[in-house]
Amino acid sequence: MLLVFAFVLSLFAGRLFQVQGVEGAAYSQEAIGKRTQQRALPAVRGQIVDRDGVALATSVQAYDVEADPTNVKDADLVGRSLAPIIGVPAAQITAKIVAAQEKNKTAKKPSRYLQLAQRLGPTVRSKVYALKAEQRSGITLRSTTTRAYPSGAVGANIVGFLRNDGTPGAGLEVKLDDVLRGSDGREVFEGAKGGAIMPTGTETITPAVDGKDVQLTIDRDIQWKAQQAIAAQVKASKADWGSVVVLDTKTGEVYAMANSPTLDPNHRSSNPATYVNQAVADAFEPGSTSKVMTVSSAINEGTTTPSTVYTVPDQIHMSDKTFHDDETHRTWHPTTTGILAKSSNVGTIEISTKLAPATLEGYIRKFGLGAKPGTGLEGETGGIFAASADWSGSQRWTIAFGQGIAGSLLQMAGVYQTLANGGVRVPPTVVEATTDAGGDFVRTPAPKPVRVVTAGTAKKMMSMMEAVTYEGGTGKNAIIDGYRVAGKTGTAWIPKNGGYCRSCYQSSFIGVVPADKPRLVVAVTISNPHTGSHFGGTIAAPVFKEVGAFALSTLNIPPSGSTSPVPNFGDVRK
């Protein structure tokens, strides 16, 4: 009997030696493998801030609610208890847990991770912990971040938004996603029951690399005012949409880019039309605001001067088509200045007759039409501008006064920035800087300037554009008390079905202030107003005045030190 007992004991000892000595390492690794879990360490998305560092988009504390299916004893109870906390129907929670548990029954390695809700606010934390303590339900919280937009709708069409699942949905959140999102880290650890980290277990951490912050050229206050002003005018006129752009004349920096309709990224509508940044994405025929390109081209080529006198009837027949001025008048004898101030289509055509089509095309392209401005904003268009070799007979003349060509409001604002900057176009910028690895802002390289016309031509154009806001010009509603204003009105038919809708108008005013020491370009366009006036000088110019006055005050730009000179219109009597 003792021999039998000794034999059995020797078998146990041998097996123990085999398990602990010979196969111990293998069994140990197998056990660790079963306990090993991993989870992502989310990178914090970079902020988007305005030129003064005010947050337009930021990441705030949030929580993901998760379950360990192997540790949930009563899926129905968990569903009923958790539903009012995370805002998901109880039946949906229960079904998700049960499905995971069923899948685990046939899995080689049962999953201990099931996500039930993402990016919930901080109030969920105490409620889930209370539930967990009460029921020992297998529910856990994972700390993460969610996107918040502290300024609401201000700058929303520029900034864009993140969807509920954390993916970028529009705006710079899309275009700069690689810069903003950073790189998630990873934690690999031995987990105890319930998902906790074993204190004596192995743990490997690859740290997350947070995203970079982005600083914009936008001034939040000017942006807010521009949005308020354009929204009010679009509503009052029952227009389809409207936009405002405010530029720095020297640097091309965008202080504001406002659209109506727009969105609040914290409370988005289901209408994707509100996501569009019309100021860069919608190409429209600019009408008379583009006459400054024709006139400055002619002055620069030496084919006209501000005081050259023309004979201008109220209509003219060119290339088998008759062109009209907006108002019926006797034959005028205006100067070039008078043609611009009275916005005469016929007079502008006469000025353009001495410009070869290829010459006019070259100037217009130098002004920035026909190519994307290069801001990097979502949906940016280059407009529509055919090569002069492809112009039809009538297009040769319509382009001179702003029909048969299309550009965005940002592109047209750039035309006026060029003239206000001594004839040098500086491509517009919206992104001012991004942070480096040390967290310091590094400025975006300045865009390359382009000489379009001479400084002398630009100076003459500024003086002529001041005449537009003088008594008798079409832009007198744009006058800002204490400041000299130079600008141009524009009213154009809107293309429709291969022709033009003659009761649909694109109404614009683009101006420079102060005209004597240019600092700002303010561009306004309103599409298809249905009530009130449709003229740019009466519907868009007041928005220019409101936004311009606010921007001047906000930026502490001093009033003009002189008054506008009396312009020479020539004979433009009715």
XYZ file of C-alpha atoms in Angstrom:
574
model
C 0.000 0.000 0.000
C 2.815 2.357 0.892
C 4.473 1.521 -2.392
C 1.287 2.430 -4.311
C 0.960 5.695 -2.387
C 4.599 6.523 -3.033
C 4.162 5.767 -6.731
C 1.088 8.066 -7.036
C 2.879 10.789 -5.099
C 5.827 10.540 -7.456
C 3.468 10.971 -10.421
C 2.032 14.160 -8.894
C 5.511 15.440 -8.153
C 6.612 14.726 -11.687
C 3.611 16.511 -13.138
C 4.164 19.432 -10.792
C 7.784 19.620 -11.903
C 6.651 19.490 -15.551
C 4.074 22.279 -15.099
C 6.220 24.539 -12.951
C 9.634 23.818 -14.296
C 9.398 22.552 -17.837
C 6.083 24.046 -19.094
C 5.694 26.865 -16.552
C 6.764 29.653 -18.861
C 4.371 28.526 -21.578
C 1.406 28.309 -19.190
C 2.336 31.682 -17.724
C 2.362 33.290 -21.169
C -0.974 31.663 -22.022
C -2.517 33.066 -18.839
C -1.099 36.512 -19.539
C -2.449 36.308 -23.081
C -5.933 35.621 -21.788
C -5.707 38.568 -19.408
C -4.090 40.967 -21.878
C -6.274 43.835 -22.947
C -5.604 46.991 -24.908
C -7.265 50.321 -25.321
C -6.669 53.487 -27.269
C -5.389 56.627 -25.586
C -7.159 59.335 -27.604
C -5.143 62.345 -28.705
C -6.626 65.711 -27.800
C -7.707 67.523 -30.957
C -6.101 70.920 -31.458
C -8.010 74.137 -30.921
C -9.053 76.596 -33.623
C -8.724 80.157 -32.334
C -9.228 83.636 -33.769
C -6.438 86.173 -34.296
C -6.561 87.152 -30.603
C -6.549 83.577 -29.297
C -10.292 83.370 -28.637
C -11.444 79.752 -29.029
C -13.762 79.027 -31.950
C -13.388 75.243 -31.649
C -12.004 73.360 -28.662
C -11.994 69.923 -27.051
C -13.689 69.429 -23.679
C -13.907 66.543 -21.190
C -16.334 63.796 -22.168
C -16.956 60.112 -21.455
C -17.574 56.960 -23.443
C -19.864 54.452 -21.714
C -18.740 50.847 -22.144
C -19.693 47.388 -20.909
C -17.768 44.208 -20.158
C -20.204 41.582 -21.550
C -18.548 38.832 -19.481
C -19.352 40.737 -16.305
C -22.969 41.734 -17.020
C -25.307 39.431 -15.057
C -28.659 41.001 -15.942
C -28.731 42.675 -19.361
C -32.385 43.727 -18.965
C -31.678 45.488 -15.680
C -28.625 47.238 -17.123
C -30.630 48.387 -20.139
C -33.452 49.832 -18.016
C -31.078 51.526 -15.580
C -28.694 52.951 -18.162
C -31.231 54.190 -20.725
C -32.171 57.489 -19.014
C -28.510 58.243 -18.313
C -27.112 57.862 -21.833
C -30.245 58.639 -23.836
C -30.409 55.291 -25.651
C -33.552 53.095 -25.566
C -33.384 50.321 -22.964
C -34.259 47.631 -25.497
C -31.400 48.737 -27.734
C -28.874 48.581 -24.871
C -30.103 45.156 -23.764
C -30.041 43.761 -27.294
C -26.498 44.990 -27.834
C -25.236 43.364 -24.628
C -27.049 40.069 -25.285
C -25.678 39.934 -28.834
C -22.139 40.405 -27.513
C -22.647 37.698 -24.891
C -23.944 35.247 -27.500
C -20.970 35.961 -29.728
C -18.615 35.351 -26.796
C -19.983 31.825 -26.325
C -18.298 30.647 -29.517
C -15.313 32.986 -29.443
C -11.840 31.607 -28.800
C -11.130 34.716 -26.707
C -14.301 36.350 -25.301
C -14.490 40.095 -25.842
C -14.635 42.209 -22.714
C -15.279 45.482 -24.523
C -18.588 46.848 -25.817
C -19.199 50.531 -26.489
C -22.687 51.736 -25.576
C -22.393 55.531 -25.976
C -19.785 58.057 -27.092
C -18.687 61.505 -25.983
C -21.244 62.205 -23.282
C -20.981 65.277 -21.074
C -19.461 65.402 -17.573
C -22.831 64.978 -15.800
C -22.918 61.325 -16.869
C -19.901 60.458 -14.724
C -21.486 60.501 -11.259
C -24.629 58.757 -12.504
C -22.749 55.853 -14.067
C -20.513 55.438 -11.018
C -23.588 55.377 -8.767
C -25.176 52.724 -10.987
C -21.988 50.692 -11.019
C -21.714 50.777 -7.213
C -25.354 49.782 -6.791
C -25.555 46.958 -9.315
C -21.949 45.885 -10.023
C -23.234 45.867 -13.544
C -20.082 45.558 -15.652
C -20.480 49.132 -16.898
C -17.379 51.330 -17.142
C -16.498 54.860 -18.201
C -13.639 55.840 -20.445
C -12.400 59.427 -20.314
C -12.192 61.130 -23.708
C -12.937 64.510 -25.277
C -15.677 65.978 -27.422
C -15.734 69.034 -29.661
C -17.309 72.267 -28.489
C -17.758 75.567 -30.283
C -17.785 78.318 -27.624
C -18.720 81.065 -30.089
C -21.631 79.115 -31.549
C -22.463 80.227 -35.082
C -19.665 82.817 -35.217
C -17.279 81.691 -37.937
C -19.105 78.382 -38.330
C -18.882 78.248 -42.137
C -15.127 78.689 -41.845
C -14.446 76.445 -38.858
C -16.930 73.691 -39.746
C -17.764 70.926 -37.279
C -17.116 67.370 -36.124
C -19.865 64.774 -36.421
C -21.140 62.948 -33.343
C -18.776 60.055 -34.046
C -15.791 62.405 -34.015
C -15.179 62.475 -37.766
C -14.825 65.879 -39.466
C -17.985 67.081 -41.192
C -17.237 70.457 -42.786
C -14.958 73.489 -42.953
C -11.437 73.639 -41.591
C -12.248 70.678 -39.353
C -12.124 68.720 -42.634
C -9.399 70.584 -44.503
C -6.977 70.704 -41.549
C -7.885 67.350 -40.015
C -4.330 66.019 -40.408
C -3.026 69.000 -38.426
C -5.733 69.079 -35.763
C -6.316 65.428 -34.895
C -2.893 64.279 -33.679
C -2.107 60.570 -33.181
C -3.824 58.262 -30.702
C -1.665 56.316 -28.281
C -2.207 52.754 -27.031
C -2.155 51.012 -23.668
C -1.606 47.241 -23.449
C -2.138 45.751 -19.981
C -3.107 42.685 -17.937
C -6.701 43.143 -16.884
C -8.434 41.843 -13.801
C -12.108 40.991 -13.658
C -14.213 44.040 -14.517
C -11.561 45.521 -16.781
C -9.314 47.012 -14.080
C -5.542 46.972 -14.549
C -3.773 44.293 -12.476
C -1.386 46.146 -10.137
C 1.349 43.523 -10.560
C 0.673 42.835 -14.238
C 2.585 43.989 -17.290
C 1.691 47.308 -18.884
C 2.994 48.997 -22.048
C 2.010 52.556 -22.970
C 2.539 54.333 -26.288
C 1.668 57.967 -25.491
C -0.770 59.934 -27.612
C 0.497 62.914 -29.606
C -2.015 65.734 -29.312
C -3.096 67.714 -32.359
C -1.760 71.159 -33.218
C -3.662 74.358 -32.502
C -4.597 76.557 -35.467
C -4.854 80.341 -35.302
C -6.978 82.148 -37.874
C -6.784 85.699 -39.195
C -10.462 86.090 -38.284
C -11.443 88.689 -35.692
C -14.325 87.150 -33.738
C -16.009 90.495 -33.039
C -15.900 91.682 -36.658
C -17.031 88.224 -37.768
C -19.991 88.438 -35.373
C -20.996 91.870 -36.669
C -20.708 90.791 -40.298
C -22.933 87.776 -39.639
C -25.524 89.875 -37.829
C -25.628 92.503 -40.575
C -25.879 90.141 -43.546
C -28.445 87.923 -41.813
C -30.656 90.942 -41.116
C -30.505 92.158 -44.727
C -31.086 88.702 -46.216
C -34.117 88.325 -43.967
C -35.467 91.815 -44.698
C -35.106 91.408 -48.466
C -36.168 87.744 -48.492
C -33.044 86.962 -50.488
C -31.746 83.476 -51.240
C -28.398 84.124 -49.560
C -25.831 86.792 -48.819
C -22.151 87.083 -47.899
C -19.682 89.590 -46.465
C -15.876 89.520 -46.641
C -13.556 91.890 -44.747
C -9.894 91.983 -45.860
C -6.748 93.758 -44.724
C -5.583 95.786 -47.732
C -1.860 95.274 -47.053
C -1.666 91.633 -46.009
C -4.754 90.054 -47.574
C -5.685 88.656 -44.155
C -9.386 87.877 -43.811
C -10.900 89.580 -40.756
C -14.390 88.248 -41.445
C -16.180 85.945 -43.861
C -19.885 85.823 -43.099
C -22.755 84.021 -44.791
C -26.500 83.833 -44.433
C -27.875 81.236 -44.039
C -25.280 79.671 -41.761
C -25.202 77.060 -39.000
C -24.487 76.659 -35.308
C -22.068 73.706 -35.045
C -23.332 72.971 -31.531
C -26.888 72.535 -32.850
C -26.667 71.646 -36.516
C -29.662 71.545 -38.811
C -30.178 68.687 -41.241
C -30.004 71.098 -44.196
C -26.582 70.652 -45.839
C -27.028 73.986 -47.658
C -26.213 75.738 -44.374
C -22.794 74.052 -44.339
C -21.678 75.851 -47.533
C -19.302 78.796 -47.268
C -20.880 80.866 -50.047
C -18.200 83.548 -49.855
C -15.678 81.131 -51.396
C -17.865 78.414 -52.927
C -20.517 80.330 -54.900
C -19.359 81.840 -58.187
C -21.698 84.611 -59.345
C -21.598 87.143 -62.161
C -20.280 90.277 -60.427
C -21.877 92.851 -62.676
C -20.635 96.405 -62.333
C -18.271 95.679 -59.425
C -15.978 94.175 -62.080
C -15.903 97.388 -64.157
C -12.921 98.522 -62.093
C -10.890 95.767 -63.780
C -11.800 97.031 -67.256
C -11.155 100.686 -66.404
C -7.878 100.058 -64.561
C -6.664 97.871 -67.442
C -7.361 100.696 -69.904
C -5.663 103.308 -67.703
C -2.666 101.033 -67.210
C -2.422 100.468 -70.979
C -2.639 104.213 -71.605
C -5.826 104.025 -73.686
C -7.818 106.266 -71.338
C -7.414 108.636 -68.399
C -9.784 109.565 -65.565
C -10.680 112.780 -67.414
C -11.067 111.379 -70.944
C -14.489 112.392 -72.289
C -16.739 109.937 -74.140
C -19.997 110.231 -76.047
C -22.356 107.800 -74.367
C -25.929 107.130 -75.517
C -28.157 104.968 -73.313
C -27.750 102.022 -75.694
C -25.220 100.729 -78.176
C -25.261 98.008 -80.852
C -22.209 95.727 -80.862
C -21.698 92.256 -82.369
C -25.354 91.945 -83.437
C -26.556 92.715 -79.918
C -27.913 95.868 -78.321
C -26.619 96.806 -74.871
C -28.388 99.233 -72.548
C -27.586 101.331 -69.534
C -29.747 100.643 -66.500
C -31.549 103.971 -66.855
C -32.805 105.713 -69.967
C -30.948 108.976 -70.561
C -30.086 111.446 -73.254
C -26.655 111.153 -74.819
C -24.097 111.875 -72.113
C -20.585 113.258 -72.435
C -19.045 111.790 -69.289
C -15.445 111.416 -68.259
C -14.080 107.970 -67.488
C -14.672 108.904 -63.850
C -18.290 109.741 -64.660
C -18.760 106.431 -66.479
C -17.568 104.544 -63.403
C -19.549 106.695 -60.953
C -22.781 106.372 -62.946
C -22.030 102.697 -63.688
C -22.681 103.018 -67.411
C -22.556 99.731 -69.307
C -22.410 101.560 -72.637
C -19.572 103.791 -71.469
C -17.610 100.811 -70.135
C -17.996 99.045 -73.483
C -16.630 102.143 -75.220
C -13.610 102.158 -72.895
C -13.014 98.456 -73.613
C -13.016 98.877 -77.414
C -9.374 99.973 -77.261
C -8.330 96.893 -75.300
C -7.499 93.716 -77.215
C -9.459 90.745 -75.801
C -6.244 88.949 -74.836
C -5.021 92.063 -73.018
C -8.215 92.397 -70.988
C -8.142 88.673 -70.226
C -4.567 88.937 -68.980
C -5.406 91.723 -66.546
C -8.498 89.956 -65.231
C -6.477 86.806 -64.551
C -3.796 88.839 -62.764
C -6.556 90.274 -60.583
C -7.264 86.686 -59.482
C -10.301 85.634 -61.513
C -10.237 82.169 -63.060
C -8.052 80.613 -60.333
C -8.719 79.531 -56.762
C -7.580 82.117 -54.198
C -5.625 79.436 -52.331
C -6.941 79.916 -48.801
C -7.430 76.175 -48.345
C -11.041 76.687 -47.305
C -13.508 73.951 -48.111
C -15.389 74.325 -51.395
C -13.176 77.099 -52.748
C -13.976 77.907 -56.396
C -11.838 79.526 -59.048
C -14.895 80.963 -60.737
C -15.794 80.769 -64.416
C -13.673 82.663 -66.918
C -13.124 81.452 -70.467
C -10.000 82.167 -72.487
C -10.411 85.202 -74.753
C -9.936 82.991 -77.816
C -13.203 81.301 -76.851
C -15.246 84.449 -76.205
C -18.351 84.833 -78.316
C -18.942 88.108 -80.146
C -21.205 89.509 -77.437
C -19.102 88.080 -74.595
C -16.289 90.347 -75.755
C -18.436 93.244 -74.481
C -20.396 91.704 -71.600
C -17.201 90.712 -69.803
C -16.236 94.392 -69.766
C -19.203 95.168 -67.510
C -19.307 91.957 -65.466
C -21.569 89.452 -67.216
C -20.313 86.268 -68.853
C -17.703 85.956 -66.111
C -18.148 84.599 -62.582
C -16.156 84.685 -59.373
C -16.617 84.293 -55.649
C -17.034 87.235 -53.301
C -13.555 86.532 -51.921
C -12.087 86.782 -55.424
C -13.866 90.078 -56.053
C -12.728 91.430 -52.685
C -9.194 90.623 -53.847
C -9.630 92.892 -56.884
C -10.268 95.852 -54.589
C -7.473 94.821 -52.231
C -5.148 95.050 -55.245
C -6.174 98.609 -56.098
C -6.073 99.670 -52.433
C -2.553 98.217 -52.115
C -0.934 100.269 -54.848
C -1.693 97.765 -57.610
C -0.189 94.731 -55.840
C -2.428 91.723 -55.243
C -1.728 89.766 -52.079
C -3.594 86.427 -52.123
C -5.985 86.185 -49.165
C -5.123 84.155 -46.081
C -7.317 82.679 -43.368
C -4.870 80.486 -41.431
C -2.388 82.722 -39.620
C -0.349 80.157 -37.675
C -0.145 76.628 -36.253
C 1.636 75.390 -33.144
C 4.930 73.542 -33.288
C 6.022 70.609 -31.102
C 6.739 73.007 -28.256
C 3.298 74.571 -28.390
C 4.444 77.888 -29.867
C 2.608 79.400 -32.824
C 4.545 79.431 -36.092
C 3.220 81.825 -38.726
C 2.015 80.486 -42.051
C 4.372 81.594 -44.857
C 3.117 84.803 -46.462
C 1.702 84.354 -49.974
C 3.670 85.739 -52.901
C 2.425 89.192 -53.987
C 1.630 89.905 -57.652
C 1.987 93.283 -59.363
C -1.175 93.819 -61.457
C -1.171 97.543 -62.328
C 1.204 100.392 -61.554
C 0.983 102.365 -58.337
C -0.038 105.384 -60.420
C -2.941 103.499 -61.996
C -4.067 102.224 -58.599
C -3.993 105.753 -57.151
C -6.116 107.067 -60.027
C -8.576 104.206 -59.580
C -8.937 104.899 -55.861
C -9.781 108.520 -56.644
C -12.307 107.461 -59.295
C -13.873 104.917 -56.924
C -14.318 107.675 -54.350
C -16.461 109.450 -56.930
C -18.873 106.490 -56.802
C -19.775 107.417 -53.213
C -20.006 111.128 -53.996
C -23.370 112.838 -54.466
C -24.589 111.780 -57.890
C -22.745 108.437 -57.768
C -24.436 105.069 -57.232
C -22.735 104.306 -53.897
C -23.664 107.227 -51.642
C -25.397 104.846 -49.175
C -21.972 103.426 -48.331
C -20.637 106.655 -46.809
C -19.254 106.228 -43.270
C -19.157 109.378 -41.157
C -15.626 110.678 -40.714
C -14.061 108.368 -43.301
C -13.426 108.652 -47.008
C -14.887 105.664 -48.861
C -13.991 104.325 -52.312
C -16.021 101.573 -53.904
C -18.293 100.288 -56.613
C -21.858 99.095 -56.828
C -22.946 96.094 -58.851
C -26.312 94.732 -59.967
C -26.349 91.755 -62.333
C -28.933 89.388 -63.739
C -28.602 85.834 -62.452
C -28.034 83.105 -65.083
C -30.859 80.594 -65.438
C -31.602 77.784 -67.912
C -28.931 78.866 -70.384
C -30.021 82.500 -70.312
C -30.764 85.118 -67.678
C -33.605 85.563 -65.229
C -34.453 89.230 -65.773
C -36.230 89.524 -62.440
C -33.424 87.832 -60.461
C -30.516 89.974 -59.326
C -27.109 89.644 -57.712
C -26.720 92.887 -55.773
C -23.284 93.938 -54.534
C -21.150 96.686 -53.114
C -17.403 96.426 -52.599
C -15.486 99.261 -51.017
C -12.243 100.418 -49.433
C -11.983 102.451 -46.230
C -10.367 104.835 -45.413
C -9.883 105.738 -49.071
C -7.035 108.159 -48.309
C -5.073 105.613 -46.234
C -6.546 102.225 -47.191
C -6.831 99.648 -44.420
C -9.916 97.555 -45.116
C -11.840 96.072 -48.006
C -15.459 95.248 -47.196
C -17.286 93.239 -49.864
C -21.025 92.526 -49.745
C -23.250 90.538 -52.076
C -26.926 89.585 -51.776
C -28.441 87.002 -54.096
C -31.938 87.298 -55.511
C -33.715 89.710 -53.126
C -37.493 89.338 -53.389
C -38.685 92.484 -51.616
C -37.537 96.095 -51.697
C -34.805 97.402 -53.965
C -32.563 95.093 -55.943
C -29.807 97.630 -56.633
C -26.413 97.058 -55.032
C -26.227 100.706 -54.012
C -29.413 100.479 -51.955
C -29.387 96.924 -50.582
C -25.680 95.992 -50.256
C -24.108 99.407 -49.584
C -25.880 99.828 -46.197
C -24.408 96.491 -45.054
C -20.972 97.737 -46.124
C -21.534 100.868 -44.053
C -22.627 98.951 -40.942
C -19.850 96.364 -41.048
C -17.206 98.866 -42.130
C -17.991 101.301 -39.317
C -17.836 98.503 -36.742
C -14.537 97.142 -38.092
C -12.948 100.606 -38.114
C -13.929 101.101 -34.487
C -12.856 97.599 -33.420
C -9.424 97.954 -35.023
C -8.985 101.544 -33.782
C -8.432 102.901 -37.291
C -8.419 106.717 -37.111
C -10.795 108.839 -39.215
C -9.677 110.376 -42.495
C -7.674 113.555 -42.175
C -9.216 115.139 -45.254
C -12.392 115.221 -47.318
C -12.927 113.612 -50.704
C -12.012 115.826 -53.679
C -14.859 116.989 -55.905
C -14.941 114.565 -58.853
C -15.214 115.483 -62.511
C -18.127 113.442 -63.880
C -18.364 115.336 -67.147
C -21.828 115.929 -68.579
C -24.147 113.272 -67.151
C -27.313 115.337 -66.923
C -30.564 113.505 -67.490
